[in-house]
XYZ file of C-alpha atoms in Angstrom:
579
model
C 15.662 -8.169 -32.640
C 19.307 -9.033 -32.910
C 20.264 -6.740 -29.731
C 18.015 -8.450 -28.258
C 19.350 -11.413 -25.425
C 18.300 -14.858 -26.537
C 15.621 -15.065 -23.281
C 13.757 -12.089 -24.542
C 13.997 -13.262 -28.584
C 12.498 -16.483 -27.385
C 9.484 -14.837 -25.620
C 8.990 -12.287 -28.438
C 8.812 -15.501 -30.950
C 6.672 -17.490 -28.324
C 4.045 -14.804 -28.632
C 3.772 -15.080 -31.948
C 3.117 -18.582 -32.094
C -0.384 -20.100 -32.868
C -1.357 -20.881 -28.398
C -1.843 -16.658 -28.599
C -5.464 -15.540 -30.058
C -5.399 -13.709 -33.124
C -5.749 -10.364 -31.756
C -1.971 -10.420 -29.603
C -0.317 -11.950 -32.658
C -1.199 -9.325 -34.803
C -0.148 -6.517 -31.531
C 3.213 -8.148 -31.462
C 4.059 -8.895 -34.980
C 2.944 -4.579 -35.209
C 5.642 -3.859 -32.772
C 8.057 -5.890 -34.544
C 7.093 -4.717 -38.438
C 7.686 -1.391 -36.929
C 11.337 -1.777 -35.287
C 9.712 -0.551 -31.874
C 12.854 -2.159 -29.916
C 12.316 -0.185 -26.643
C 8.682 -1.115 -26.723
C 9.791 -4.519 -27.624
C 12.706 -5.012 -24.848
C 9.963 -3.567 -22.267
C 7.126 -5.895 -22.709
C 9.552 -8.948 -23.192
C 12.572 -9.134 -21.312
C 11.246 -10.581 -18.508
C 8.036 -11.973 -16.677
C 6.165 -9.991 -14.617
C 6.827 -11.041 -11.083
C 5.350 -10.468 -7.214
C 7.104 -7.432 -5.595
C 5.539 -5.579 -2.538
C 2.059 -5.151 -3.736
C 1.721 -8.400 -5.865
C 1.717 -8.741 -9.761
C 1.401 -5.108 -11.582
C 2.603 -3.306 -14.570
C 1.829 -1.438 -18.235
C -1.777 -3.018 -20.142
C -0.488 -4.478 -23.134
C 0.872 -7.333 -24.749
C 4.318 -9.445 -23.837
C 5.273 -11.348 -20.904
C 6.484 -7.850 -18.564
C 2.290 -6.783 -18.931
C -0.724 -7.139 -17.284
C -2.884 -9.046 -19.843
C -4.670 -12.141 -20.517
C -2.062 -14.868 -20.693
C 0.046 -13.120 -17.631
C -3.143 -13.018 -15.418
C -4.092 -16.606 -17.005
C -1.013 -17.975 -15.533
C -0.446 -15.735 -12.489
C -4.116 -17.527 -11.738
C -3.018 -20.883 -12.710
C 0.089 -20.794 -10.935
C -1.469 -20.008 -7.856
C -4.198 -22.571 -8.010
C -1.464 -25.015 -8.717
C 0.017 -23.909 -5.818
C -2.947 -23.420 -3.661
C -3.845 -27.158 -4.465
C -0.100 -28.786 -3.192
C -0.792 -26.906 0.232
C -4.119 -27.402 0.825
C -4.587 -31.130 -0.393
C -8.380 -33.054 -0.088
C -9.744 -29.215 0.635
C -12.857 -28.067 -1.356
C -10.859 -24.935 -2.174
C -11.834 -21.172 -2.082
C -11.042 -18.268 -3.240
C -12.676 -14.587 -3.431
C -11.884 -12.149 -5.879
C -12.737 -8.175 -6.402
C -11.494 -5.536 -8.165
C -11.556 -2.169 -8.672
C -11.965 1.093 -10.979
C -9.308 0.520 -12.875
C -9.666 -0.164 -16.863
C -10.293 -3.424 -17.442
C -10.126 -4.657 -14.401
C -13.687 -5.863 -14.325
C -12.826 -8.074 -17.462
C -9.483 -9.378 -15.446
C -11.856 -10.114 -11.906
C -14.062 -12.652 -14.654
C -10.732 -13.958 -16.104
C -9.258 -15.005 -12.818
C -12.985 -16.640 -11.325
C -12.819 -18.497 -15.109
C -9.569 -19.251 -13.964
C -10.209 -20.687 -10.756
C -13.269 -22.148 -11.411
C -12.058 -23.872 -14.585
C -9.224 -25.669 -11.467
C -12.287 -26.789 -9.066
C -12.631 -23.715 -7.020
C -15.211 -22.431 -5.323
C -14.844 -18.586 -5.740
C -16.634 -16.097 -4.355
C -16.908 -12.894 -7.005
C -17.677 -9.619 -6.239
C -20.477 -8.843 -8.332
C -19.720 -5.142 -8.335
C -16.335 -3.177 -7.950
C -15.058 -3.440 -4.104
C -12.071 -1.783 -2.551
C -9.313 -3.744 -1.554
C -9.523 -4.095 2.081
C -12.977 -5.715 1.652
C -11.476 -8.376 -0.497
C -9.099 -9.607 2.545
C -12.307 -8.985 4.812
C -13.976 -11.702 2.852
C -11.513 -14.068 2.320
C -11.229 -14.441 6.016
C -15.610 -14.119 5.688
C -15.876 -17.148 3.810
C -13.401 -19.208 4.737
C -10.967 -19.038 2.001
C -7.467 -19.973 0.834
C -6.849 -17.764 -0.878
C -7.566 -14.528 -2.862
C -7.271 -11.942 -5.669
C -7.509 -8.365 -5.758
C -7.209 -7.247 -9.540
C -5.919 -3.230 -8.910
C -2.299 -1.329 -9.362
C -4.111 0.738 -6.555
C -2.384 4.749 -6.727
C -0.030 4.125 -10.125
C -1.114 5.787 -13.057
C -3.892 4.680 -15.163
C -1.741 2.718 -18.237
C -1.251 0.494 -15.016
C -3.226 -2.641 -13.824
C -2.096 -5.171 -11.067
C -2.801 -8.281 -9.117
C -2.710 -8.858 -5.473
C -2.793 -12.080 -4.126
C -3.803 -12.950 -0.866
C -3.211 -16.234 1.445
C -5.630 -17.854 3.695
C -5.012 -15.328 6.382
C -6.664 -12.499 4.185
C -2.621 -10.705 3.926
C -1.390 -10.729 1.009
C 1.948 -13.005 0.064
C 4.766 -13.291 1.812
C 7.670 -15.765 1.844
C 7.892 -18.399 1.211
C 4.428 -18.446 -0.538
C 5.497 -15.361 -2.335
C 8.542 -17.096 -4.575
C 6.795 -20.420 -4.425
C 4.102 -19.191 -6.614
C 6.568 -17.765 -8.713
C 8.341 -21.359 -9.124
C 4.690 -22.339 -9.943
C 4.050 -19.735 -12.813
C 7.577 -20.061 -14.452
C 6.748 -24.226 -14.671
C 4.016 -23.616 -16.637
C 5.248 -23.680 -20.346
C 2.697 -23.312 -22.858
C -0.568 -21.306 -22.601
C -2.267 -24.707 -23.627
C -1.666 -25.341 -19.267
C -4.076 -22.597 -18.359
C -7.392 -23.540 -17.692
C -9.459 -20.222 -18.954
C -12.844 -22.603 -19.953
C -15.043 -21.249 -16.939
C -17.595 -23.706 -14.609
C -20.469 -21.281 -13.777
C -21.364 -23.271 -11.193
C -18.149 -22.701 -9.112
C -18.944 -19.162 -8.769
C -20.815 -17.785 -6.458
C -21.705 -14.095 -6.737
C -20.962 -11.576 -3.515
C -23.951 -8.921 -3.949
C -24.136 -5.601 -2.057
C -25.766 -7.293 0.882
C -21.693 -8.082 2.356
C -20.850 -4.229 2.588
C -24.195 -4.139 5.515
C -21.272 -8.147 7.168
C -18.147 -5.468 6.530
C -19.517 -2.335 7.995
C -21.576 -3.794 11.499
C -18.265 -5.719 11.909
C -16.419 -2.260 11.836
C -18.897 -0.190 14.255
C -17.678 -2.846 16.897
C -14.481 -1.065 16.741
C -15.707 2.284 17.671
C -13.964 3.836 20.394
C -15.757 6.406 21.475
C -19.407 6.358 20.437
C -20.574 9.183 22.008
C -18.441 11.473 20.799
C -19.713 11.126 17.121
C -23.454 11.135 18.864
C -22.257 15.055 20.136
C -19.986 15.488 17.136
C -22.561 13.764 14.509
C -22.989 16.595 12.258
C -19.257 16.786 12.164
C -18.256 18.464 8.779
C -16.951 15.538 6.313
C -15.321 16.352 2.534
C -14.364 12.785 0.994
C -13.423 11.934 -2.459
C -12.784 8.581 -3.594
C -10.756 10.154 -6.774
C -12.869 7.808 -9.585
C -12.306 4.412 -7.322
C -13.429 2.090 -5.680
C -14.360 4.103 -2.435
C -17.132 5.822 -2.945
C -19.113 2.294 -2.864
C -18.133 2.131 0.998
C -17.112 4.522 3.040
C -19.943 7.483 3.135
C -21.891 4.220 3.883
C -19.163 3.595 6.282
C -19.176 6.554 7.793
C -22.995 6.993 8.063
C -23.448 3.625 9.621
C -21.072 5.261 11.925
C -23.132 8.003 13.011
C -22.404 10.820 10.866
C -25.088 12.606 8.981
C -22.766 15.510 7.542
C -21.065 14.335 4.748
C -19.767 15.516 1.640
C -18.385 13.274 -1.619
C -16.308 15.404 -4.164
C -18.931 14.929 -6.959
C -16.456 15.883 -9.906
C -14.271 12.252 -8.291
C -16.832 10.576 -7.141
C -18.112 8.006 -10.020
C -15.962 5.453 -10.602
C -13.349 6.522 -14.129
C -10.726 4.274 -14.890
C -8.719 7.064 -16.771
C -8.480 9.654 -13.612
C -9.877 13.040 -15.696
C -9.095 14.843 -13.158
C -5.985 13.873 -11.555
C -1.989 13.106 -13.023
C -2.058 10.289 -10.587
C -4.803 9.117 -8.820
C -2.206 8.581 -5.436
C -3.669 10.743 -2.402
C 0.511 11.067 -1.190
C -0.167 13.699 -3.979
C -1.259 17.310 -3.464
C -1.989 17.349 -7.004
C -4.863 14.707 -6.458
C -6.419 16.277 -3.060
C -6.476 19.610 -4.411
C -10.931 19.560 -5.629
C -11.887 18.468 -2.287
C -8.983 20.750 -0.364
C -11.068 23.605 -2.453
C -14.483 21.779 -1.843
C -13.127 21.485 2.139
C -12.447 25.199 1.987
C -15.869 26.783 0.222
C -18.325 24.066 3.250
C -15.636 24.763 5.842
C -14.890 21.293 7.095
C -13.719 20.024 9.624
C -12.070 17.362 8.444
C -10.620 16.664 4.275
C -10.236 12.947 3.460
C -9.389 11.303 0.447
C -9.100 7.763 -1.006
C -7.073 6.184 -3.535
C -8.554 3.921 -6.192
C -8.739 0.523 -4.506
C -9.612 2.749 -1.118
C -7.193 1.079 0.920
C -4.734 4.389 1.099
C -6.012 7.919 3.167
C -5.095 11.168 2.383
C -6.076 13.737 4.991
C -6.264 17.581 5.180
C -6.948 19.192 8.250
C -7.715 23.085 9.345
C -5.328 25.533 10.638
C -6.020 27.865 13.374
C -5.395 30.589 11.025
C -8.901 29.232 8.729
C -6.330 27.641 6.066
C -6.165 23.845 5.468
C -3.218 21.795 5.123
C -2.037 18.151 3.548
C -0.951 15.832 6.738
C 1.251 13.009 5.501
C 0.981 9.202 6.310
C 3.573 9.772 9.277
C 1.389 12.483 10.767
C -1.998 10.828 10.169
C -0.214 7.359 11.656
C 0.689 9.118 14.610
C -2.808 10.541 15.331
C -4.398 7.468 14.900
C -2.195 5.906 17.449
C -2.230 8.110 19.886
C -6.044 8.304 19.866
C -6.060 5.038 20.054
C -3.570 4.126 23.011
C -4.841 7.168 24.668
C -8.997 6.425 24.503
C -8.101 2.710 25.545
C -5.481 3.782 28.771
C -8.558 6.099 29.639
C -10.869 3.210 29.610
C -8.516 1.237 31.535
C -8.373 -1.189 28.371
C -4.887 -1.332 27.701
C -3.464 -4.656 28.146
C -0.347 -5.917 28.904
C 0.177 -8.158 25.081
C -1.296 -5.243 23.027
C 1.474 -3.696 20.395
C 1.442 -2.112 17.203
C 3.008 -2.207 13.900
C 5.425 0.065 11.991
C 7.277 0.101 8.797
C 11.699 0.336 8.808
C 11.148 3.857 6.814
C 8.441 5.205 8.670
C 8.376 7.516 11.825
C 9.737 6.319 14.677
C 7.027 9.131 16.740
C 5.117 5.811 16.053
C 6.844 3.892 18.464
C 7.859 6.640 21.056
C 3.960 6.894 21.617
C 3.721 2.726 22.022
C 6.705 3.461 24.621
C 4.874 5.873 26.194
C 2.118 4.116 27.367
C 3.779 0.449 27.906
C 2.488 -0.842 24.940
C 4.663 -3.402 22.706
C 6.014 -2.315 19.560
C 7.042 -3.947 15.816
C 9.015 -3.309 13.082
C 8.882 -5.021 9.745
C 9.721 -3.991 5.901
C 7.973 -1.925 4.095
C 5.156 -3.279 2.572
C 1.612 -3.816 4.549
C 1.445 -7.571 3.693
C 5.134 -7.709 6.753
C 2.040 -6.199 9.118
C -0.478 -8.448 8.095
C 2.425 -11.652 8.623
C 3.147 -9.757 12.112
C -0.582 -9.762 12.616
C -1.039 -13.537 11.979
C 2.417 -14.771 13.749
C 1.135 -13.347 17.199
C -3.177 -14.095 16.778
C -3.893 -15.505 19.618
C -1.002 -14.489 21.719
C -0.401 -10.821 21.570
C -3.800 -8.223 20.515
C -3.117 -5.660 17.393
C -4.439 -2.037 18.305
C -3.352 -0.049 15.207
C -0.734 0.053 12.851
C 0.180 1.580 9.510
C 3.028 2.879 7.451
C 3.733 6.034 5.978
C 2.385 5.757 2.342
C -0.709 6.397 3.906
C -1.316 3.067 4.555
C -3.058 2.924 8.423
C -5.410 -0.362 10.204
C -7.222 0.290 13.429
C -8.500 -3.179 14.984
C -7.889 -6.891 13.572
C -11.074 -7.177 11.205
C -8.396 -7.326 7.987
C -4.176 -8.555 7.195
C -4.003 -5.257 4.858
C -4.077 -1.338 5.267
C -7.890 -0.281 5.278
C -8.632 2.849 4.167
C -12.303 2.327 4.802
C -11.541 1.765 7.984
C -9.550 4.147 8.470
C -11.667 7.435 7.387
C -14.106 6.397 10.240
C -11.661 6.286 12.791
C -10.361 9.591 11.599
C -13.383 10.864 11.381
C -14.077 9.500 15.143
C -10.826 10.524 16.194
C -11.451 14.219 15.161
C -15.338 14.563 16.339
C -13.517 13.100 19.754
C -11.238 15.748 20.157
C -13.348 18.748 18.925
C -15.357 17.234 21.725
C -12.813 17.950 23.676
C -11.914 21.550 22.470
C -9.610 20.740 20.592
C -8.476 20.605 16.662
C -6.382 17.080 14.768
C -3.487 20.196 14.670
C -4.132 21.147 18.276
C -3.169 17.373 18.970
C -0.344 17.158 16.440
C 1.552 19.929 18.189
C 1.011 18.679 21.325
C 2.278 15.175 20.235
C 5.636 17.666 19.213
C 6.349 19.077 22.543
C 6.006 15.651 23.882
C 7.834 13.537 21.746
C 9.751 15.501 19.870
C 9.543 17.468 16.500
C 9.129 14.645 14.105
C 9.696 16.271 10.070
C 9.985 13.777 7.119
C 10.242 14.106 3.302
C 10.027 11.645 0.569
C 11.727 12.319 -2.475
C 10.961 9.483 -5.198
C 12.676 8.936 -8.998
C 11.017 7.502 -11.520
C 13.319 5.208 -13.520
C 11.339 3.761 -16.594
C 11.728 0.383 -18.172
C 14.205 -1.702 -18.503
C 16.998 1.032 -18.503
C 15.611 2.628 -15.377
C 15.345 -1.100 -13.546
C 19.216 -1.101 -14.527
C 19.979 2.397 -13.118
C 18.112 1.404 -10.506
C 19.778 -0.925 -9.704
C 23.150 0.753 -10.290
C 22.383 3.484 -7.772
C 22.080 1.377 -5.054
C 25.476 -0.342 -5.989
C 27.792 2.739 -6.138
C 26.046 3.808 -2.408
C 27.173 0.166 -0.984
C 30.246 0.317 -3.131
C 31.069 4.549 -1.296
C 28.752 4.840 2.149
C 28.698 8.389 2.872
C 30.531 9.330 6.385
C 28.651 12.160 6.472
C 24.827 13.972 5.547
C 24.426 17.637 5.598
C 27.711 17.698 7.474
C 26.324 15.432 10.350
C 28.489 12.395 10.862
C 26.670 8.553 10.046
C 26.637 6.594 12.837
C 25.502 3.037 11.432
C 24.404 2.236 8.384
C 21.958 -0.660 8.051
C 22.225 -2.549 5.361
C 19.250 -5.308 4.966
C 20.124 -7.072 1.571
C 23.034 -8.459 3.837
C 20.978 -7.911 7.456
C 23.579 -6.969 8.870
C 23.858 -3.046 10.822
C 27.782 -1.473 10.551
C 29.006 0.974 13.456
C 30.348 3.075 10.989
C 33.303 4.298 13.896
C 34.479 0.903 15.172
C 33.294 -1.607 11.562
C 31.811 -3.808 14.322
C 28.512 -5.267 12.462
C 25.750 -6.819 14.220
C 22.732 -9.161 12.682
C 19.074 -7.499 11.479
C 16.311 -10.216 12.383
C 14.439 -9.159 9.264
C 13.654 -10.895 5.693
C 16.168 -9.651 2.874
C 15.202 -6.765 1.074
C 17.183 -4.629 -0.916
C 17.097 -1.155 1.118
C 20.068 0.487 2.984
C 19.204 3.114 5.867
C 22.494 5.398 7.347
C 21.345 6.809 10.854
C 23.163 9.963 12.170
C 25.015 10.958 15.683
C 21.911 13.156 15.854
C 19.311 10.350 15.388
C 18.072 11.704 11.954
C 17.201 8.741 9.634
C 17.928 8.510 5.763
C 16.343 5.502 3.944
C 17.166 4.356 0.275
C 14.806 1.493 -1.465
C 13.706 0.226 -4.833
C 9.975 0.467 -4.937
C 8.598 -3.146 -5.168
C 4.769 -1.685 -7.078
C 6.465 0.908 -9.143
C 9.483 1.906 -11.148
C 10.810 4.119 -8.248
C 13.777 4.360 -6.074
C 13.066 6.264 -3.097
C 14.570 8.479 -1.080
C 13.058 9.011 3.123
C 14.657 11.197 5.574
C 13.434 11.467 9.101
C 14.524 14.292 11.251
C 13.923 15.342 14.666
C 14.336 18.375 17.031
C 12.799 19.140 20.709
C 9.975 21.716 21.216
C 9.924 22.842 24.157
C 6.497 26.107 23.219
C 3.749 25.186 20.142
C 5.263 29.224 19.722
C 8.426 27.858 18.521
C 6.789 25.448 15.905
C 7.454 27.830 12.451
C 11.324 28.574 13.466
C 11.843 24.735 14.406
C 10.119 23.737 11.594
C 12.068 26.291 8.679
C 14.988 24.702 10.666
C 13.775 21.121 9.933
C 13.540 22.229 5.938
C 16.683 23.355 5.883
C 18.120 20.132 7.246
C 16.134 17.953 5.209
C 16.965 19.580 1.944
C 21.160 19.630 2.750
C 21.435 15.786 3.849
C 18.879 14.593 0.577
C 21.366 16.658 -1.715
C 24.402 14.638 -0.334
C 22.704 11.037 -1.411
C 19.917 12.465 -3.743
C 21.708 12.015 -7.370
C 19.694 12.183 -10.715
């Protein structure tokens, strides 16, 4: 411990004081006695902070871990802030949780603290998805909400997503202000843990019907669904909350041939059939893919534990199935929504879509072709939700998404919604099948019309304090020595979102970026390729995104150009990703 800085030592000493329960004290003392320096440092070197997805960390003892005290402190801080922001009001919050280990007990703990602070708490009786929590905040007129989930992180993690009264996750200035309130709590004695049962109202299963009915009103082509009601759908909840509502949503939509992957149907925080419960990972989709192949499915879908992300596999002309990435799913949804609304004469001048800065420009190309406004935000769906709130009553949100498998059609919630997306992906599949087209056919037609976009994501995992320091150094090194070319292609512009400025590499002239500051670097080549470097806000990772584009004149050239773009991506990434 003598190697630790003073603040870390003070935190460790504080956690062995009689403010904490005997089990916690014993666990900390055990780490000290066994000289577990790395674990101690990672557990106590800082306080857990709100990132793009709220509070998220490994479960265990310590100020940098998810446990009774960090969750209690966060909840008390959030409660204190809400009291200041909404004085003289009956304060209400909604609380839900996913299938992770401890999520239910953490959810009840959060409800207890809010109830002890005299909030009216709407606590979900059983696990339900994140988007339903966002919907509940708006439905019940709450000032805030909390979802206990670590989304798609590994099983040792849990998390705490905090929501504002618009149903969106906390954004500036509220995110930082809540942290100040949390930091102002100096003693565990300031946290009100004593439950006031009369302040807690359970949200029961009939709330599902309200959520489903509201979504059903958004359906664009119920006739196509009716014609293709036996569309063969394979769905996996990957041991998460999706099983409670996705099949129900699809059935309400009119689909009657839904096959839930049995091996992954039961909610289980150990996620026994996967390494990572993340539909972005091919391995996590493998069981659903196998079932889809056996059944000759029309579409295969899987959602992450809190059902805000969805992965999709589609059938190729060869009969094989292929996973498509988040950029492709989102582009298909954007095209489907805009083209169908235009055909129905329902597109309005104030309609718009939203994407993030690391999401494919195919989204915005499609929007421009339909004369629909588009907005770009920082990474994290909370920023898309923020745009929706800012423009509410002025412009009409239609569809939005991000490359990390998060999508939303319609404005019922202010977060990504895989339940809503599953229904629209199935409807889209039915609509195009009715026209004699597969989703692969439609994707190729988009590439012919707008250009063949190809993307790749490389994530480097760097755990603990040492990893966080390494990621910080990697970004510092990149800024100190900006690459002038990538894969032999000159860099035309560098966008530094931390400095809020874009630099023309040829002239040196700088222009302002009108977005909040964020630790992101973007390199745009003379060919229009985009490479982004960004430390994750929710995982111990640094992520590198690459998007390249080439004209596709004939669908018969797809394979050849695909290989050429793969080579280009590999060469460009090799110049920037240094592990």
